[in-house]
Amino acid sequence: MSLFHDVGKIINRTKEVGILYETERWMCEMTGFSAFTLQPLAGAHGELTGIMLMAAYHKSKGNTQKKYVIIPDSAHGTNPASAAVAGYETISIPSNKDGGMDLEALKAVINDEIAGLMMTVPSTYGVFESNIEEIAKLIHSVDGIMYYDGANLNAVLGRCRPGDVGFDVMHINTHKTFTTPHGGGGPGSGPVGVNSKLEKFLPVSRVVKKSDGSFALNYDYPDSIGYIASFYGNFAILVRAYGYMLMLGKEGLKDTTDHAVLNANYIMAKLKGHYKLCFDRFCMHESVFSASLQAQRGVHAIDIAKYLIDQQIHPPTVYFPISVPEAIMIEPTETESKQVMDDFIAKMIAADELSKSNPAIFKEFPKTMPISRPDEVKAARDVKTSYFLPDAG
Ligand SMILES: *Cc1c(COP(=O)(O)O)cnc(C)c1O
């Protein structure tokens, strides 16, 4: 089927489209938005889609002066990248000492040229922003759009809906919240939800339910930003998310959130005396430590990560968020048992002890892997890929 033949048409489809329709409805229900597109292929792709919707909105309103997207300094690097790809300049807002957005700094940059704001809730510091409604008011006062980066949705699912607290558009990383494993190179998917302000700009085609209960693809949205991906993006990932939502139900999804937050706080409390904690307050689904004390002994975050590999533990994210020196960001998720977490905690404490007694040994880790310490910068910049054709002879 050619993608472009169908513009302006409604195409009848049955079951597979029904799954997509139901998935969209579930996502609307869980986030408080009125419509979703399932096309985007990753979180970053969802961000780009969302910012394009923002741009379409401003264009339709004749807001030609809109130039800037505001992004807090705790944001993931994809946020400023997406805004820039969509044609905006970005303004960075510093965080306050509790990890939230500095409101005074935000107020100082609000003017008519602000197209919108991108915010991650909870932030990459694992901190829930307590001034969302005030921030939304400021942004809406200049007809800006509030964008919710939903990468950390698993910390609030079933407890707080972004669409209810002032956001206009969001993306979900189904590979972070709706069961597909995060990491391993994908595929992921980044569905985008919107409220009624932005709905008419959503990508085509859109799934509709007809009065007789059957499903169809509707291409007849003249204000649409067009295609953002072929067909339905990563269909199989969406089916998995659908199965996960059906299996757990609304209460079960809320339960996963509660466990993700409980687990993160358990680890935070246990490691607090051993590693420097960035924000000493109740955390959401993750907490951020700094290995700055260990670094004074010559043992850096990367060394601790390599040590953990030898202990058969997949290391947590290190050196992110970038604003925290020697960052170690720990996100156990809802699925880890107490035994697994206790084992991890014991090994983290052992790493701290070892950094006092024998810091030099860390440079030898990992010892159990076929490759020990690759030059990671060179490995990323100077990629050599090759494959072997089977010997036809
Ligand atoms: C992972 C992440 C993204 C990007 O998502 P991808 O699916 O990797 O493109 C954006 N923002 C935050 C906060 C993230 O954690």
mmCIF file of C-alpha atoms and ligand atoms in Angstrom:
data_model
loop_
_atom_site.group_PDB
_atom_site.id
_atom_site.type_symbol
_atom_site.label_atom_id
_atom_site.label_comp_id
_atom_site.label_asym_id
_atom_site.label_seq_id
_atom_site.Cartn_x
_atom_site.Cartn_y
_atom_site.Cartn_z
ATOM 1 C CA MET A 1 0.000 0.000 0.000
ATOM 2 C CA SER A 2 1.449 3.349 -0.939
ATOM 3 C CA LEU A 3 1.404 5.735 1.947
ATOM 4 C CA PHE A 4 0.268 8.690 -0.038
ATOM 5 C CA HIS A 5 -2.611 7.249 -2.079
ATOM 6 C CA ASP A 6 -4.933 7.349 0.815
ATOM 7 C CA VAL A 7 -4.858 11.007 1.767
ATOM 8 C CA GLY A 8 -8.386 12.201 2.379
ATOM 9 C CA LYS A 9 -9.811 8.686 2.509
ATOM 10 C CA ILE A 10 -11.175 6.391 5.144
ATOM 11 C CA ILE A 11 -9.956 2.824 4.817
ATOM 12 C CA ASN A 12 -11.832 0.013 6.559
ATOM 13 C CA ARG A 13 -9.758 -2.333 8.643
ATOM 14 C CA THR A 14 -10.602 -4.850 11.289
ATOM 15 C CA LYS A 15 -8.759 -6.544 14.088
ATOM 16 C CA GLU A 16 -5.214 -5.226 13.938
ATOM 17 C CA VAL A 17 -6.522 -1.701 13.887
ATOM 18 C CA GLY A 18 -8.835 -2.529 16.782
ATOM 19 C CA ILE A 19 -5.772 -3.363 18.894
ATOM 20 C CA LEU A 20 -4.274 0.004 18.050
ATOM 21 C CA TYR A 21 -7.518 1.760 18.848
ATOM 22 C CA GLU A 22 -7.748 0.041 22.229
ATOM 23 C CA THR A 23 -4.095 0.796 22.974
ATOM 24 C CA GLU A 24 -4.697 4.471 22.260
ATOM 25 C CA ARG A 25 -7.747 4.487 24.533
ATOM 26 C CA TRP A 26 -5.780 2.883 27.374
ATOM 27 C CA MET A 27 -3.021 5.432 26.998
ATOM 28 C CA CYS A 28 -5.545 8.295 27.001
ATOM 29 C CA GLU A 29 -7.144 6.908 30.138
ATOM 30 C CA MET A 30 -3.818 6.535 31.952
ATOM 31 C CA THR A 31 -2.445 9.965 31.005
ATOM 32 C CA GLY A 32 -5.498 12.238 30.824
ATOM 33 C CA PHE A 33 -5.104 13.169 27.147
ATOM 34 C CA SER A 34 -7.827 13.057 24.524
ATOM 35 C CA ALA A 35 -5.953 11.409 21.653
ATOM 36 C CA PHE A 36 -2.760 9.493 20.896
ATOM 37 C CA THR A 37 -0.688 8.673 17.879
ATOM 38 C CA LEU A 38 1.218 5.413 18.068
ATOM 39 C CA GLN A 39 3.506 6.108 15.138
ATOM 40 C CA PRO A 40 6.715 7.546 16.657
ATOM 41 C CA LEU A 41 9.526 5.006 16.847
ATOM 42 C CA ALA A 42 11.275 6.098 20.063
ATOM 43 C CA GLY A 43 11.084 8.645 22.835
ATOM 44 C CA ALA A 44 13.202 11.123 20.920
ATOM 45 C CA HIS A 45 11.037 10.622 17.849
ATOM 46 C CA GLY A 46 7.976 11.283 20.012
ATOM 47 C CA GLU A 47 9.607 14.512 21.211
ATOM 48 C CA LEU A 48 10.188 15.626 17.645
ATOM 49 C CA THR A 49 6.561 14.795 16.805
ATOM 50 C CA GLY A 50 5.367 16.740 19.829
ATOM 51 C CA ILE A 51 7.443 19.800 18.980
ATOM 52 C CA MET A 52 6.193 19.644 15.391
ATOM 53 C CA LEU A 53 2.642 19.661 16.783
ATOM 54 C CA MET A 54 3.629 22.684 18.876
ATOM 55 C CA ALA A 55 4.945 24.426 15.759
ATOM 56 C CA ALA A 56 1.785 23.554 13.804
ATOM 57 C CA TYR A 57 -0.301 25.034 16.606
ATOM 58 C CA HIS A 58 1.635 28.315 16.585
ATOM 59 C CA LYS A 59 1.505 28.491 12.801
ATOM 60 C CA SER A 60 -2.259 27.986 12.803
ATOM 61 C CA LYS A 61 -2.662 30.776 15.354
ATOM 62 C CA GLY A 62 -0.404 33.162 13.477
ATOM 63 C CA ASN A 63 2.095 33.150 16.361
ATOM 64 C CA THR A 64 4.983 33.980 14.054
ATOM 65 C CA GLN A 65 7.132 35.484 16.811
ATOM 66 C CA LYS A 66 7.603 32.154 18.637
ATOM 67 C CA LYS A 67 11.289 31.305 18.719
ATOM 68 C CA TYR A 68 12.261 29.572 21.971
ATOM 69 C CA VAL A 69 11.592 26.340 23.814
ATOM 70 C CA ILE A 70 12.443 26.374 27.530
ATOM 71 C CA ILE A 71 14.159 23.280 28.954
ATOM 72 C CA PRO A 72 15.457 22.744 32.501
ATOM 73 C CA ASP A 73 19.142 21.845 32.885
ATOM 74 C CA SER A 74 18.228 18.433 34.304
ATOM 75 C CA ALA A 75 16.690 17.377 30.956
ATOM 76 C CA HIS A 76 17.761 14.472 28.804
ATOM 77 C CA GLY A 77 19.918 15.611 25.872
ATOM 78 C CA THR A 78 17.231 14.591 23.401
ATOM 79 C CA ASN A 79 14.990 17.473 24.567
ATOM 80 C CA PRO A 80 17.125 20.362 23.277
ATOM 81 C CA ALA A 81 18.037 18.247 20.234
ATOM 82 C CA SER A 82 14.370 17.698 19.314
ATOM 83 C CA ALA A 83 13.523 21.368 19.789
ATOM 84 C CA ALA A 84 16.474 22.346 17.593
ATOM 85 C CA VAL A 85 15.616 19.845 14.847
ATOM 86 C CA ALA A 86 12.079 21.287 14.801
ATOM 87 C CA GLY A 87 13.535 24.776 14.266
ATOM 88 C CA TYR A 88 13.501 26.303 17.742
ATOM 89 C CA GLU A 89 16.240 27.770 19.857
ATOM 90 C CA THR A 90 16.423 26.596 23.436
ATOM 91 C CA ILE A 91 16.707 28.356 26.773
ATOM 92 C CA SER A 92 18.115 26.371 29.686
ATOM 93 C CA ILE A 93 16.722 26.906 33.197
ATOM 94 C CA PRO A 94 18.844 25.980 36.231
ATOM 95 C CA SER A 95 17.592 23.681 38.964
ATOM 96 C CA ASN A 96 17.119 24.801 42.560
ATOM 97 C CA LYS A 97 18.737 23.068 45.524
ATOM 98 C CA ASP A 98 15.860 20.575 45.829
ATOM 99 C CA GLY A 99 16.217 19.474 42.211
ATOM 100 C CA GLY A 100 13.146 21.345 40.951
ATOM 101 C CA MET A 101 13.058 24.140 38.379
ATOM 102 C CA ASP A 102 14.245 27.569 39.540
ATOM 103 C CA LEU A 103 10.990 29.538 39.309
ATOM 104 C CA GLU A 104 12.585 32.982 39.436
ATOM 105 C CA ALA A 105 14.901 32.089 36.567
ATOM 106 C CA LEU A 106 11.896 30.822 34.632
ATOM 107 C CA LYS A 107 9.858 33.983 35.250
ATOM 108 C CA ALA A 108 12.755 36.081 33.993
ATOM 109 C CA VAL A 109 12.642 34.534 30.518
ATOM 110 C CA ILE A 110 8.881 34.404 29.958
ATOM 111 C CA ASN A 111 7.836 36.570 27.036
ATOM 112 C CA ASP A 112 5.896 36.422 23.799
ATOM 113 C CA GLU A 113 8.657 34.614 21.955
ATOM 114 C CA ILE A 114 8.309 31.487 24.101
ATOM 115 C CA ALA A 115 6.814 28.652 22.050
ATOM 116 C CA GLY A 116 6.666 26.204 24.919
ATOM 117 C CA LEU A 117 8.440 24.303 27.658
ATOM 118 C CA MET A 118 9.642 20.706 27.862
ATOM 119 C CA MET A 119 9.654 19.105 31.240
ATOM 120 C CA THR A 120 10.443 15.628 32.537
ATOM 121 C CA VAL A 121 8.338 14.573 35.517
ATOM 122 C CA PRO A 122 9.725 13.238 37.689
ATOM 123 C CA SER A 123 12.979 14.781 36.540
ATOM 124 C CA THR A 124 16.120 12.829 35.762
ATOM 125 C CA TYR A 125 17.099 13.568 39.373
ATOM 126 C CA GLY A 126 14.149 11.377 40.420
ATOM 127 C CA VAL A 127 12.455 14.469 41.845
ATOM 128 C CA PHE A 128 8.775 15.326 41.382
ATOM 129 C CA GLU A 129 8.393 18.966 40.332
ATOM 130 C CA SER A 130 6.153 20.584 42.913
ATOM 131 C CA ASN A 131 5.380 23.771 40.941
ATOM 132 C CA ILE A 132 3.892 22.221 37.791
ATOM 133 C CA GLU A 133 0.659 24.182 37.935
ATOM 134 C CA GLU A 134 2.387 27.508 38.433
ATOM 135 C CA ILE A 135 4.817 26.733 35.623
ATOM 136 C CA ALA A 136 1.930 25.771 33.316
ATOM 137 C CA LYS A 137 0.182 29.041 34.133
ATOM 138 C CA LEU A 138 3.287 31.026 33.207
ATOM 139 C CA ILE A 139 3.738 29.188 29.908
ATOM 140 C CA HIS A 140 0.049 29.361 28.990
ATOM 141 C CA SER A 141 -0.017 33.089 29.771
ATOM 142 C CA VAL A 142 2.057 33.633 26.625
ATOM 143 C CA ASP A 143 0.149 30.945 24.644
ATOM 144 C CA GLY A 144 3.032 28.494 25.033
ATOM 145 C CA ILE A 145 2.649 24.720 24.923
ATOM 146 C CA MET A 146 3.516 22.481 27.869
ATOM 147 C CA TYR A 147 5.387 19.354 26.798
ATOM 148 C CA TYR A 148 5.684 16.365 29.158
ATOM 149 C CA ASP A 149 8.641 14.078 28.582
ATOM 150 C CA GLY A 150 7.103 10.799 29.721
ATOM 151 C CA ALA A 151 10.294 8.754 29.977
ATOM 152 C CA ASN A 152 9.790 8.547 33.747
ATOM 153 C CA LEU A 153 6.064 7.867 33.618
ATOM 154 C CA ASN A 154 6.513 4.626 35.545
ATOM 155 C CA ALA A 155 6.978 6.780 38.652
ATOM 156 C CA VAL A 156 3.492 8.316 38.475
ATOM 157 C CA LEU A 157 1.315 5.981 36.390
ATOM 158 C CA GLY A 158 -2.062 5.515 38.061
ATOM 159 C CA ARG A 159 -1.250 8.282 40.565
ATOM 160 C CA CYS A 160 -1.049 11.457 38.497
ATOM 161 C CA ARG A 161 -2.134 12.163 34.923
ATOM 162 C CA PRO A 162 -0.057 14.735 33.012
ATOM 163 C CA GLY A 163 -3.148 15.812 31.070
ATOM 164 C CA ASP A 164 -4.866 16.817 34.326
ATOM 165 C CA VAL A 165 -2.138 19.108 35.636
ATOM 166 C CA GLY A 166 -1.525 21.502 32.763
ATOM 167 C CA PHE A 167 0.373 19.619 30.061
ATOM 168 C CA ASP A 168 -0.776 19.810 26.437
ATOM 169 C CA VAL A 169 1.310 17.067 24.857
ATOM 170 C CA MET A 170 3.492 14.166 25.978
ATOM 171 C CA HIS A 171 5.348 11.121 24.784
ATOM 172 C CA ILE A 172 5.516 7.712 26.397
ATOM 173 C CA ASN A 173 8.561 5.459 26.107
ATOM 174 C CA THR A 174 6.850 2.080 25.873
ATOM 175 C CA HIS A 175 10.318 0.581 26.357
ATOM 176 C CA LYS A 176 10.533 2.243 29.767
ATOM 177 C CA THR A 177 7.007 2.121 31.133
ATOM 178 C CA PHE A 178 4.991 -0.472 29.230
ATOM 179 C CA THR A 179 7.086 -3.608 29.531
ATOM 180 C CA THR A 180 9.428 -3.678 26.554
ATOM 181 C CA PRO A 181 12.918 -3.917 28.050
ATOM 182 C CA HIS A 182 14.898 -0.714 28.021
ATOM 183 C CA GLY A 183 18.278 -0.915 26.390
ATOM 184 C CA GLY A 184 19.714 -3.451 24.015
ATOM 185 C CA GLY A 185 19.336 -1.179 21.028
ATOM 186 C CA GLY A 186 15.611 -1.283 20.518
ATOM 187 C CA PRO A 187 13.213 -1.307 18.923
ATOM 188 C CA GLY A 188 11.276 1.059 21.108
ATOM 189 C CA SER A 189 8.278 3.229 20.489
ATOM 190 C CA GLY A 190 7.242 6.709 21.540
ATOM 191 C CA PRO A 191 3.463 7.239 21.345
ATOM 192 C CA VAL A 192 2.404 10.893 21.632
ATOM 193 C CA GLY A 193 -0.698 12.066 23.467
ATOM 194 C CA VAL A 194 -2.357 15.466 23.106
ATOM 195 C CA ASN A 195 -5.259 17.453 24.456
ATOM 196 C CA SER A 196 -7.915 19.063 22.305
ATOM 197 C CA LYS A 197 -5.662 22.067 21.514
ATOM 198 C CA LEU A 198 -3.355 19.912 19.410
ATOM 199 C CA GLU A 199 -5.514 17.007 18.303
ATOM 200 C CA LYS A 200 -6.222 18.152 14.763
ATOM 201 C CA PHE A 201 -2.494 18.334 13.994
ATOM 202 C CA LEU A 202 -1.745 14.682 14.869
ATOM 203 C CA PRO A 203 -0.066 12.531 12.220
ATOM 204 C CA VAL A 204 -2.249 10.608 9.786
ATOM 205 C CA SER A 205 -3.585 8.042 9.549
ATOM 206 C CA ARG A 206 -5.681 7.931 12.689
ATOM 207 C CA VAL A 207 -7.627 4.947 13.915
ATOM 208 C CA VAL A 208 -11.348 5.552 14.259
ATOM 209 C CA LYS A 209 -14.184 3.417 15.550
ATOM 210 C CA LYS A 210 -17.265 3.560 13.389
ATOM 211 C CA SER A 211 -20.852 3.550 14.587
ATOM 212 C CA ASP A 212 -21.220 -0.148 13.690
ATOM 213 C CA GLY A 213 -18.296 -0.990 15.993
ATOM 214 C CA SER A 214 -15.815 -1.703 13.205
ATOM 215 C CA PHE A 215 -12.495 0.138 12.857
ATOM 216 C CA ALA A 216 -11.074 2.259 10.089
ATOM 217 C CA LEU A 217 -8.052 4.339 9.224
ATOM 218 C CA ASN A 218 -8.943 7.961 8.695
ATOM 219 C CA TYR A 219 -6.594 9.991 6.498
ATOM 220 C CA ASP A 220 -8.891 12.981 6.300
ATOM 221 C CA TYR A 221 -7.237 15.496 8.614
ATOM 222 C CA PRO A 222 -6.259 18.532 6.573
ATOM 223 C CA ASP A 223 -4.318 20.172 9.429
ATOM 224 C CA SER A 224 -2.239 17.059 10.166
ATOM 225 C CA ILE A 225 1.547 17.347 10.284
ATOM 226 C CA GLY A 226 1.530 14.290 7.993
ATOM 227 C CA TYR A 227 3.323 10.988 8.367
ATOM 228 C CA ILE A 228 5.911 10.661 11.066
ATOM 229 C CA ALA A 229 6.656 6.978 10.464
ATOM 230 C CA SER A 230 5.481 4.320 8.092
ATOM 231 C CA PHE A 231 2.284 2.526 9.017
ATOM 232 C CA TYR A 232 2.119 2.109 12.828
ATOM 233 C CA GLY A 233 5.663 2.463 13.933
ATOM 234 C CA ASN A 234 6.816 -0.560 15.857
ATOM 235 C CA PHE A 235 3.576 -2.486 15.860
ATOM 236 C CA ALA A 236 4.832 -5.488 17.852
ATOM 237 C CA ILE A 237 6.004 -3.262 20.715
ATOM 238 C CA LEU A 238 2.572 -1.670 20.819
ATOM 239 C CA VAL A 239 0.869 -5.068 20.965
ATOM 240 C CA ARG A 240 3.113 -5.953 23.868
ATOM 241 C CA ALA A 241 2.166 -2.722 25.668
ATOM 242 C CA TYR A 242 -1.503 -3.508 25.018
ATOM 243 C CA GLY A 243 -1.129 -7.005 26.474
ATOM 244 C CA TYR A 244 0.664 -5.582 29.510
ATOM 245 C CA MET A 245 -2.106 -3.056 30.189
ATOM 246 C CA LEU A 246 -4.825 -5.701 29.765
ATOM 247 C CA MET A 247 -2.972 -8.107 32.018
ATOM 248 C CA LEU A 248 -2.393 -5.635 34.872
ATOM 249 C CA GLY A 249 -5.454 -3.444 34.595
ATOM 250 C CA LYS A 250 -5.595 0.052 36.043
ATOM 251 C CA GLU A 251 -4.982 -1.086 39.608
ATOM 252 C CA GLY A 252 -2.107 -3.299 38.574
ATOM 253 C CA LEU A 253 -0.456 -0.465 36.672
ATOM 254 C CA LYS A 254 -0.707 1.715 39.753
ATOM 255 C CA ASP A 255 0.854 -1.105 41.722
ATOM 256 C CA THR A 256 3.890 -1.194 39.428
ATOM 257 C CA THR A 257 4.366 2.526 40.098
ATOM 258 C CA ASP A 258 4.166 2.048 43.839
ATOM 259 C CA HIS A 259 6.739 -0.739 43.734
ATOM 260 C CA ALA A 260 9.080 1.209 41.459
ATOM 261 C CA VAL A 261 9.031 4.129 43.910
ATOM 262 C CA LEU A 262 9.311 1.936 47.007
ATOM 263 C CA ASN A 263 12.266 0.033 45.549
ATOM 264 C CA ALA A 264 14.095 3.224 44.589
ATOM 265 C CA ASN A 265 13.654 4.667 48.062
ATOM 266 C CA TYR A 266 14.806 1.419 49.685
ATOM 267 C CA ILE A 267 18.080 1.481 47.781
ATOM 268 C CA MET A 268 18.498 5.212 48.379
ATOM 269 C CA ALA A 269 18.085 4.781 52.139
ATOM 270 C CA LYS A 270 20.546 1.882 52.284
ATOM 271 C CA LEU A 271 23.304 3.560 50.248
ATOM 272 C CA LYS A 272 22.970 7.038 51.713
ATOM 273 C CA GLY A 273 25.740 6.606 54.280
ATOM 274 C CA HIS A 274 28.186 5.247 51.690
ATOM 275 C CA TYR A 275 27.788 7.437 48.634
ATOM 276 C CA LYS A 276 27.036 11.126 48.381
ATOM 277 C CA LEU A 277 23.331 11.604 47.737
ATOM 278 C CA CYS A 278 22.486 14.517 45.429
ATOM 279 C CA PHE A 279 19.068 15.382 46.790
ATOM 280 C CA ASP A 280 18.370 14.170 50.279
ATOM 281 C CA ARG A 281 14.607 13.856 50.007
ATOM 282 C CA PHE A 282 12.035 11.233 49.180
ATOM 283 C CA CYS A 283 12.732 10.122 45.606
ATOM 284 C CA MET A 284 10.468 8.822 42.875
ATOM 285 C CA HIS A 285 11.523 5.871 40.679
ATOM 286 C CA GLU A 286 15.260 6.618 40.812
ATOM 287 C CA SER A 287 17.843 8.354 42.942
ATOM 288 C CA VAL A 288 21.053 10.044 41.924
ATOM 289 C CA PHE A 289 24.279 9.545 43.844
ATOM 290 C CA SER A 290 27.725 10.934 43.200
ATOM 291 C CA ALA A 291 30.903 8.885 43.564
ATOM 292 C CA SER A 292 32.734 12.090 44.486
ATOM 293 C CA LEU A 293 33.953 10.686 47.845
ATOM 294 C CA GLN A 294 35.334 7.588 46.126
ATOM 295 C CA ALA A 295 36.810 9.785 43.388
ATOM 296 C CA GLN A 296 38.959 11.493 46.031
ATOM 297 C CA ARG A 297 40.556 8.060 46.525
ATOM 298 C CA GLY A 298 41.047 7.681 42.762
ATOM 299 C CA VAL A 299 38.009 5.468 42.202
ATOM 300 C CA HIS A 300 35.545 6.969 39.733
ATOM 301 C CA ALA A 301 31.939 6.165 38.828
ATOM 302 C CA ILE A 302 33.138 4.214 35.790
ATOM 303 C CA ASP A 303 35.435 2.094 37.985
ATOM 304 C CA ILE A 304 32.562 1.182 40.266
ATOM 305 C CA ALA A 305 30.477 0.244 37.226
ATOM 306 C CA LYS A 306 33.283 -2.028 35.992
ATOM 307 C CA TYR A 307 33.582 -3.589 39.447
ATOM 308 C CA LEU A 308 29.855 -4.408 39.391
ATOM 309 C CA ILE A 309 30.227 -6.204 36.057
ATOM 310 C CA ASP A 310 32.603 -8.658 37.728
ATOM 311 C CA GLN A 311 29.975 -9.108 40.438
ATOM 312 C CA GLN A 312 27.454 -10.209 37.765
ATOM 313 C CA ILE A 313 25.489 -7.003 38.061
ATOM 314 C CA HIS A 314 24.442 -4.842 35.143
ATOM 315 C CA PRO A 315 25.740 -1.453 36.302
ATOM 316 C CA PRO A 316 23.406 1.473 36.788
ATOM 317 C CA THR A 317 23.620 4.542 34.534
ATOM 318 C CA VAL A 318 26.799 6.526 35.222
ATOM 319 C CA TYR A 319 27.731 10.117 34.298
ATOM 320 C CA PHE A 320 24.068 11.035 33.815
ATOM 321 C CA PRO A 321 22.488 13.461 34.615
ATOM 322 C CA ILE A 322 25.438 15.372 33.199
ATOM 323 C CA SER A 323 25.038 18.216 35.696
ATOM 324 C CA VAL A 324 26.089 15.864 38.527
ATOM 325 C CA PRO A 325 29.821 15.058 38.678
ATOM 326 C CA GLU A 326 30.563 11.322 39.045
ATOM 327 C CA ALA A 327 26.838 10.582 38.804
ATOM 328 C CA ILE A 328 25.469 7.131 39.532
ATOM 329 C CA MET A 329 21.753 7.020 38.769
ATOM 330 C CA ILE A 330 19.989 4.044 40.312
ATOM 331 C CA GLU A 331 16.630 2.897 39.034
ATOM 332 C CA PRO A 332 15.715 -0.572 40.266
ATOM 333 C CA THR A 333 12.237 -0.554 38.590
ATOM 334 C CA GLU A 334 9.238 -2.390 39.995
ATOM 335 C CA THR A 335 10.435 -5.839 39.016
ATOM 336 C CA GLU A 336 13.433 -6.326 41.295
ATOM 337 C CA SER A 337 12.928 -8.456 44.391
ATOM 338 C CA LYS A 338 14.228 -7.516 47.827
ATOM 339 C CA GLN A 339 16.886 -10.261 47.560
ATOM 340 C CA VAL A 340 18.204 -8.851 44.291
ATOM 341 C CA MET A 341 18.280 -5.328 45.712
ATOM 342 C CA ASP A 342 19.984 -6.458 48.929
ATOM 343 C CA ASP A 343 22.641 -8.208 46.864
ATOM 344 C CA PHE A 344 23.174 -5.046 44.814
ATOM 345 C CA ILE A 345 23.328 -2.878 47.943
ATOM 346 C CA ALA A 346 25.879 -5.201 49.581
ATOM 347 C CA LYS A 347 28.070 -5.051 46.479
ATOM 348 C CA MET A 348 27.842 -1.269 46.274
ATOM 349 C CA ILE A 349 28.914 -1.055 49.922
ATOM 350 C CA ALA A 350 31.728 -3.533 49.257
ATOM 351 C CA ALA A 351 32.894 -1.331 46.369
ATOM 352 C CA ASP A 352 33.058 1.643 48.727
ATOM 353 C CA GLU A 353 35.071 -0.412 51.273
ATOM 354 C CA LEU A 354 37.437 -1.600 48.575
ATOM 355 C CA SER A 355 37.935 1.972 47.383
ATOM 356 C CA LYS A 356 39.391 2.686 50.840
ATOM 357 C CA SER A 357 41.593 -0.400 51.167
ATOM 358 C CA ASN A 358 42.795 -0.940 47.602
ATOM 359 C CA PRO A 359 41.797 1.815 45.206
ATOM 360 C CA ALA A 360 44.403 0.835 42.612
ATOM 361 C CA ILE A 361 42.783 -2.536 41.950
ATOM 362 C CA PHE A 362 39.733 -0.877 40.363
ATOM 363 C CA LYS A 363 41.676 -0.146 37.180
ATOM 364 C CA GLU A 364 41.875 -3.912 36.592
ATOM 365 C CA PHE A 365 38.077 -4.393 36.535
ATOM 366 C CA PRO A 366 36.358 -6.078 34.844
ATOM 367 C CA LYS A 367 38.531 -9.181 35.034
ATOM 368 C CA THR A 368 35.871 -11.694 34.035
ATOM 369 C CA MET A 369 34.959 -10.299 30.622
ATOM 370 C CA PRO A 370 36.550 -11.129 27.258
ATOM 371 C CA ILE A 371 37.090 -7.389 26.741
ATOM 372 C CA SER A 372 38.146 -5.398 29.779
ATOM 373 C CA ARG A 373 38.444 -1.665 29.159
ATOM 374 C CA PRO A 374 37.753 -0.603 25.588
ATOM 375 C CA ASP A 375 38.367 3.005 24.604
ATOM 376 C CA GLU A 376 34.703 3.904 24.807
ATOM 377 C CA VAL A 377 35.027 7.242 23.027
ATOM 378 C CA LYS A 378 36.908 5.666 20.143
ATOM 379 C CA ALA A 379 34.460 2.763 20.075
ATOM 380 C CA ALA A 380 31.589 5.217 19.617
ATOM 381 C CA ARG A 381 33.347 7.547 17.168
ATOM 382 C CA ASP A 382 35.216 5.036 15.059
ATOM 383 C CA VAL A 383 32.713 2.272 14.518
ATOM 384 C CA LYS A 384 33.911 -0.741 12.577
ATOM 385 C CA THR A 385 31.104 -2.979 11.483
ATOM 386 C CA SER A 386 31.474 -6.007 9.315
ATOM 387 C CA TYR A 387 29.538 -9.090 8.599
ATOM 388 C CA PHE A 388 30.358 -12.353 6.987
ATOM 389 C CA LEU A 389 28.428 -13.841 4.112
ATOM 390 C CA PRO A 390 27.992 -17.574 4.448
ATOM 391 C CA ASP A 391 30.401 -19.411 2.199
ATOM 392 C CA ALA A 392 28.330 -20.165 -0.881
ATOM 393 C CA GLY A 393 30.821 -22.781 -2.089
HETATM 394 C C1 LIG B 1 15.249 7.751 27.472
HETATM 395 C C2 LIG B 1 14.862 9.180 27.567
HETATM 396 C C3 LIG B 1 14.550 9.939 26.427
HETATM 397 C C4 LIG B 1 14.753 9.437 25.017
HETATM 398 O O1 LIG B 1 14.040 8.303 24.707
HETATM 399 P P1 LIG B 1 14.521 7.270 23.579
HETATM 400 O O2 LIG B 1 13.412 6.305 23.496
HETATM 401 O O3 LIG B 1 15.798 6.686 24.068
HETATM 402 O O4 LIG B 1 14.696 8.053 22.309
HETATM 403 C C5 LIG B 1 14.093 11.235 26.596
HETATM 404 N N1 LIG B 1 13.989 11.781 27.823
HETATM 405 C C6 LIG B 1 14.297 11.095 28.948
HETATM 406 C C7 LIG B 1 14.139 11.747 30.283
HETATM 407 C C8 LIG B 1 14.764 9.771 28.850
HETATM 408 O O5 LIG B 1 15.082 9.101 29.969
#
